[in-house]
C-alpha cells in the first residue's frame, strides 16, 4: 500500500454518495426538476454518480450539466449543455471544498438566471475556508490545517477514495 493517508475508501465513498442521494430526495420532495451541475473534472464525475443514484428513486426530471472553470482565469466559466435554469433546483457538485473559491465562482453564471434553489454538494469538506461557502450535502467533513490538502482519486468514471497530505 502507498504512503498516502487515506481518509475515504472507494466503498465508504459510495456509501456517502448513497446517503447524500437520499438527503437530496428528502430536501427536494416537492420539486419536479433537478439539475446536477458538476464542476469539471472530479465534480462532474461526482454529479454523474449522484444522477445514477437518484434516477431510480427520484420521480421528477433530472438533468446533468458541466461547469468548466479556467482556474487561471476565473472569469472564464462555461456551462454545457445550455439549459434554462430559471425556476429549477440546481445542485452544484465538486469533489473537495478547500478554500471555497471554486464553488463560489461556479455560482456566478448560474446567478445570471433565476433558479428556484441553488444547493451545493461535495464529497469532502475541509475546515479553513477562505470564502463563505458551506456545502448543503457533505460526504465527509475533515478538520485540517492550512498546510494540509485533500485529494479525491478519480479514474475515468470511478471514485477510488480520498487522501490527505
GROMACS .gro file of C-alpha atoms in nm:
model
  165
    1UNK     CA    1   0.000   0.000   0.000
    2UNK     CA    2   0.119   0.352  -0.071
    3UNK     CA    3   0.215   0.610   0.190
    4UNK     CA    4  -0.097   0.816   0.121
    5UNK     CA    5  -0.305   0.900   0.426
    6UNK     CA    6  -0.646   0.774   0.307
    7UNK     CA    7  -0.947   0.930   0.474
    8UNK     CA    8  -1.204   0.770   0.243
    9UNK     CA    9  -1.203   0.434   0.064
   10UNK     CA   10  -1.393   0.353  -0.255
   11UNK     CA   11  -1.655   0.158  -0.057
   12UNK     CA   12  -1.707   0.430   0.204
   13UNK     CA   13  -1.723   0.698  -0.068
   14UNK     CA   14  -2.002   0.500  -0.236
   15UNK     CA   15  -2.194   0.482   0.093
   16UNK     CA   16  -2.151   0.857   0.146
   17UNK     CA   17  -2.283   0.927  -0.204
   18UNK     CA   18  -2.583   0.699  -0.144
   19UNK     CA   19  -2.664   0.882   0.179
   20UNK     CA   20  -2.637   1.220   0.005
   21UNK     CA   21  -2.875   1.098  -0.269
   22UNK     CA   22  -3.139   1.029  -0.004
   23UNK     CA   23  -3.071   1.368   0.158
   24UNK     CA   24  -3.128   1.536  -0.180
   25UNK     CA   25  -3.453   1.346  -0.215
   26UNK     CA   26  -3.566   1.446   0.137
   27UNK     CA   27  -3.486   1.816   0.091
   28UNK     CA   28  -3.647   1.833  -0.254
   29UNK     CA   29  -3.955   1.612  -0.219
   30UNK     CA   30  -4.187   1.869  -0.379
   31UNK     CA   31  -3.953   1.956  -0.665
   32UNK     CA   32  -4.017   1.820  -1.014
   33UNK     CA   33  -3.689   1.921  -1.182
   34UNK     CA   34  -3.332   1.897  -1.052
   35UNK     CA   35  -3.019   1.987  -1.244
   36UNK     CA   36  -2.693   1.837  -1.119
   37UNK     CA   37  -2.411   2.070  -1.223
   38UNK     CA   38  -2.071   1.908  -1.184
   39UNK     CA   39  -1.754   2.115  -1.176
   40UNK     CA   40  -1.515   1.965  -1.429
   41UNK     CA   41  -1.326   1.720  -1.376
   42UNK     CA   42  -1.389   1.540  -1.046
   43UNK     CA   43  -1.707   1.729  -0.960
   44UNK     CA   44  -1.856   1.614  -1.289
   45UNK     CA   45  -1.779   1.250  -1.202
   46UNK     CA   46  -1.950   1.301  -0.865
   47UNK     CA   47  -2.252   1.463  -1.034
   48UNK     CA   48  -2.279   1.166  -1.274
   49UNK     CA   49  -2.260   0.922  -0.981
   50UNK     CA   50  -2.527   1.121  -0.800
   51UNK     CA   51  -2.752   1.119  -1.109
   52UNK     CA   52  -2.716   0.740  -1.132
   53UNK     CA   53  -2.811   0.705  -0.764
   54UNK     CA   54  -3.106   0.945  -0.790
   55UNK     CA   55  -3.250   0.807  -1.113
   56UNK     CA   56  -3.426   0.504  -0.955
   57UNK     CA   57  -3.559   0.696  -0.653
   58UNK     CA   58  -3.639   1.047  -0.782
   59UNK     CA   59  -3.968   1.083  -0.968
   60UNK     CA   60  -3.904   1.421  -1.129
   61UNK     CA   61  -3.692   1.524  -1.426
   62UNK     CA   62  -3.316   1.503  -1.375
   63UNK     CA   63  -3.057   1.673  -1.595
   64UNK     CA   64  -2.679   1.683  -1.584
   65UNK     CA   65  -2.470   1.990  -1.662
   66UNK     CA   66  -2.096   2.053  -1.675
   67UNK     CA   67  -1.934   2.362  -1.525
   68UNK     CA   68  -1.592   2.427  -1.677
   69UNK     CA   69  -1.382   2.679  -1.486
   70UNK     CA   70  -1.047   2.806  -1.607
   71UNK     CA   71  -0.856   2.807  -1.277
   72UNK     CA   72  -0.603   3.055  -1.419
   73UNK     CA   73  -0.874   3.297  -1.532
   74UNK     CA   74  -1.172   3.260  -1.302
   75UNK     CA   75  -1.388   3.483  -1.521
   76UNK     CA   76  -1.378   3.209  -1.789
   77UNK     CA   77  -1.666   2.979  -1.687
   78UNK     CA   78  -1.881   2.780  -1.927
   79UNK     CA   79  -2.196   2.578  -1.869
   80UNK     CA   80  -2.284   2.294  -2.101
   81UNK     CA   81  -2.523   2.195  -2.229
   82UNK     CA   82  -2.710   2.524  -2.230
   83UNK     CA   83  -3.018   2.462  -2.017
   84UNK     CA   84  -3.276   2.712  -1.896
   85UNK     CA   85  -3.202   2.731  -1.523
   86UNK     CA   86  -3.495   2.959  -1.439
   87UNK     CA   87  -3.724   2.813  -1.175
   88UNK     CA   88  -3.516   2.495  -1.138
   89UNK     CA   89  -3.331   2.338  -0.847
   90UNK     CA   90  -2.957   2.346  -0.922
   91UNK     CA   91  -2.716   2.129  -0.723
   92UNK     CA   92  -2.353   2.226  -0.783
   93UNK     CA   93  -2.121   1.929  -0.719
   94UNK     CA   94  -1.747   1.920  -0.657
   95UNK     CA   95  -1.505   1.673  -0.505
   96UNK     CA   96  -1.347   1.882  -0.226
   97UNK     CA   97  -1.417   2.227  -0.090
   98UNK     CA   98  -1.074   2.362   0.003
   99UNK     CA   99  -1.099   2.739   0.028
  100UNK     CA  100  -1.444   2.776  -0.126
  101UNK     CA  101  -1.325   2.981  -0.425
  102UNK     CA  102  -1.414   2.727  -0.696
  103UNK     CA  103  -1.767   2.670  -0.564
  104UNK     CA  104  -1.819   3.043  -0.527
  105UNK     CA  105  -1.710   3.116  -0.886
  106UNK     CA  106  -1.915   2.821  -1.017
  107UNK     CA  107  -2.226   3.002  -0.893
  108UNK     CA  108  -2.151   3.315  -1.100
  109UNK     CA  109  -2.303   3.204  -1.435
  110UNK     CA  110  -2.593   3.031  -1.257
  111UNK     CA  111  -2.687   3.361  -1.092
  112UNK     CA  112  -2.749   3.513  -1.436
  113UNK     CA  113  -3.068   3.305  -1.425
  114UNK     CA  114  -3.338   3.292  -1.159
  115UNK     CA  115  -3.320   2.938  -1.021
  116UNK     CA  116  -3.570   2.825  -0.760
  117UNK     CA  117  -3.291   2.691  -0.535
  118UNK     CA  118  -2.917   2.651  -0.552
  119UNK     CA  119  -2.760   2.383  -0.336
  120UNK     CA  120  -2.402   2.260  -0.311
  121UNK     CA  121  -2.266   1.908  -0.275
  122UNK     CA  122  -1.910   1.795  -0.200
  123UNK     CA  123  -1.765   1.455  -0.127
  124UNK     CA  124  -1.514   1.602   0.122
  125UNK     CA  125  -1.531   1.932   0.307
  126UNK     CA  126  -1.232   2.066   0.494
  127UNK     CA  127  -1.200   2.340   0.750
  128UNK     CA  128  -1.010   2.667   0.698
  129UNK     CA  129  -1.208   2.802   0.406
  130UNK     CA  130  -1.115   3.147   0.276
  131UNK     CA  131  -1.459   3.215   0.126
  132UNK     CA  132  -1.802   3.193   0.296
  133UNK     CA  133  -1.911   2.870   0.129
  134UNK     CA  134  -2.076   2.587   0.320
  135UNK     CA  135  -2.189   2.278   0.134
  136UNK     CA  136  -2.550   2.164   0.174
  137UNK     CA  137  -2.459   1.799   0.120
  138UNK     CA  138  -2.128   1.671   0.259
  139UNK     CA  139  -1.994   1.319   0.239
  140UNK     CA  140  -1.714   1.369   0.492
  141UNK     CA  141  -1.607   1.674   0.689
  142UNK     CA  142  -1.241   1.683   0.793
  143UNK     CA  143  -1.060   1.919   1.027
  144UNK     CA  144  -0.737   2.026   0.860
  145UNK     CA  145  -0.454   2.272   0.896
  146UNK     CA  146  -0.378   2.537   0.634
  147UNK     CA  147  -0.088   2.324   0.506
  148UNK     CA  148  -0.289   2.003   0.460
  149UNK     CA  149  -0.461   1.926   0.133
  150UNK     CA  150  -0.723   1.667   0.040
  151UNK     CA  151  -0.731   1.491  -0.295
  152UNK     CA  152  -1.007   1.271  -0.435
  153UNK     CA  153  -0.877   0.993  -0.658
  154UNK     CA  154  -1.083   0.958  -0.973
  155UNK     CA  155  -1.005   0.746  -1.275
  156UNK     CA  156  -1.248   0.755  -1.564
  157UNK     CA  157  -1.592   0.749  -1.406
  158UNK     CA  158  -1.483   0.579  -1.082
  159UNK     CA  159  -1.407   0.733  -0.744
  160UNK     CA  160  -1.129   0.538  -0.574
  161UNK     CA  161  -1.111   0.729  -0.246
  162UNK     CA  162  -0.968   1.040  -0.088
  163UNK     CA  163  -0.642   1.107   0.088
  164UNK     CA  164  -0.478   1.390   0.277
  165UNK     CA  165  -0.121   1.519   0.254
   0.00000   0.00000   0.00000
